[in-house]
Amino acid sequence: MTQQYTIARLGHQGDGIADGPIFAPRTLPGEVVTGGVEGQQLTDIRIETPSDDRVKPPCRHYKACGGCQLQHASDPFVAAWKVDIVRAALAAQGIEAEMRPIHTSLPHSRRRATIAVRRTKKGTLAGFHGRASDVITEIPDCHLLAPELLAAIPVAEALAVLGGSRKGILAVTLTLSSAGLDVSVQGGKPLDGPLEASLAQAAEQQGLARLAWDGEVLAMRNPPYQQFGAAKVAPPPGAFLQATKDGEAALLSTVQEIVAGSKKIVDLFAGCGTFSLPLAADAEVHAVEGEPTMTQALDQGWRMAQGLKRITTEARDLFRRPLMPDELRKVDAVVLDPPRAGAEAQVAELAQAQVPVIAYVSCNPVTFARDAKAIVTAGYTLNWVQVVDQFRWSAHTELAASFTLSHISG
Ligand SMILES: C[S@@+](CC[C@H](N)C(=O)[O-])C[C@H]1O[C@@H](n2cnc3c(N)ncnc32)[C@H](O)[C@@H]1O
């Protein structure tokens, strides 16, 4: 039976929510919609009264593809919604802060993507998964990926022909690097001699910088360097990298502004040195990261670079063994950029240590707000928050925030 609803708000996944709650994907607040109800989900949705913020989705794949959730909303609406998500998460913890204007990455700027590839009777099917489904949607005109990345989808298909099983779906992570395409494949056939040889040959023919298969490097014509400040780093296969260059630059310049003038910095959850290496132009940095292959890559990048101050690295699980206050003595500033779970254990120690300046980069407003509350309770001021949208048209929100001990707040 068809029912009518008015959308009250968007949820954290970007779905419209009406009283009930009833979830209506790809609708906007204020819209009157009709459809059938299955559980809490509105299906076969018709927009009866569209919002003024509704726009024609720019990408022709939007209807079927699960890669984007918010292409039906105007840019100003998405920008305000993402900033509001952060503001509301902080308000739920009793914190108010200045929100700076959002930085949003341009279309066609994603430098890294994981393409799903399935072998079919005719050959292969490559693209993104559909919304909450196993169906793969082809994306030849994707508006997210950088043109060079889009042009590399046939590489993923060729690898699937060689090493994809008939039943499984291959996850092919493509990353642009200064030496060409860096490819890391998960979920392929187990390696044996002949497969290894044919994949290595394909890597050569396709001119790949590097090919890794389930974590094992099969071919490396050139190290797939990423430039971090004055240093270049070859990250381990599949290692974390900020999704867009301009998003990385926005986060970095925000972090640089927060820690400006610091001579001794600790960078926690440092990855391969996205922040540590540029910061080492002016400060000594101790970089701590859980994954040893990443700290090794960072260290190697630092050793090859010219003119940087000292960087020390440490592979350490910061959830189980956070840096303790006595390890943070004489430190001028801490940068932290944890995964989605946030940094509860580390923040508890940071609060004790009373390091004068904290730059907190986050990909999860909820855990950020929880940790911000602990930091503020320990006597810090949250000066401002910069929201950065590297995941354009998705429900994902990232930010960088400036904290200073209250007696030195500016
Ligand atoms: C959001 S990434 C940030 C990396 C880096 N700051 C950058 O911008 O490229 C989070 C990093 O935390 C690391 N990580 C995850 N869990 C960790 C843990 N328990 N202890 C230490 N590092 C961890 C991941 O390996 C990843 O490099």
PDB file of C-alpha atoms in Angstrom, residues 18 20 97 109 116 165 193 206 219 234 244 292 306 379 382 391 396:
ATOM      1  CA  ALA A  18      10.431  10.568   8.249  1.00  0.00           C
ATOM      2  CA  GLY A  20       8.435   6.312  12.409  1.00  0.00           C
ATOM      3  CA  ALA A  97      32.959  25.887  18.609  1.00  0.00           C
ATOM      4  CA  SER A 109      39.805  14.443  -7.974  1.00  0.00           C
ATOM      5  CA  ALA A 116      35.058  -4.383  -7.620  1.00  0.00           C
ATOM      6  CA  SER A 165      37.902 -16.810  -9.578  1.00  0.00           C
ATOM      7  CA  GLY A 193      54.119 -20.247 -10.132  1.00  0.00           C
ATOM      8  CA  GLN A 206      50.441  -2.400 -18.477  1.00  0.00           C
ATOM      9  CA  ALA A 219      56.177  -6.639  -9.565  1.00  0.00           C
ATOM     10  CA  ALA A 234      56.726   4.527  -1.188  1.00  0.00           C
ATOM     11  CA  THR A 244      42.379  13.520  -2.700  1.00  0.00           C
ATOM     12  CA  PRO A 292      55.480  -1.140  11.189  1.00  0.00           C
ATOM     13  CA  GLN A 306      67.200  16.866   2.075  1.00  0.00           C
ATOM     14  CA  GLY A 379      41.425  22.431  30.556  1.00  0.00           C
ATOM     15  CA  LEU A 382      38.462  24.117  21.282  1.00  0.00           C
ATOM     16  CA  PHE A 391      34.434  12.272  -0.021  1.00  0.00           C
ATOM     17  CA  HIS A 396      31.377  10.837   5.090  1.00  0.00           C
TER      18      HIS A 396
END
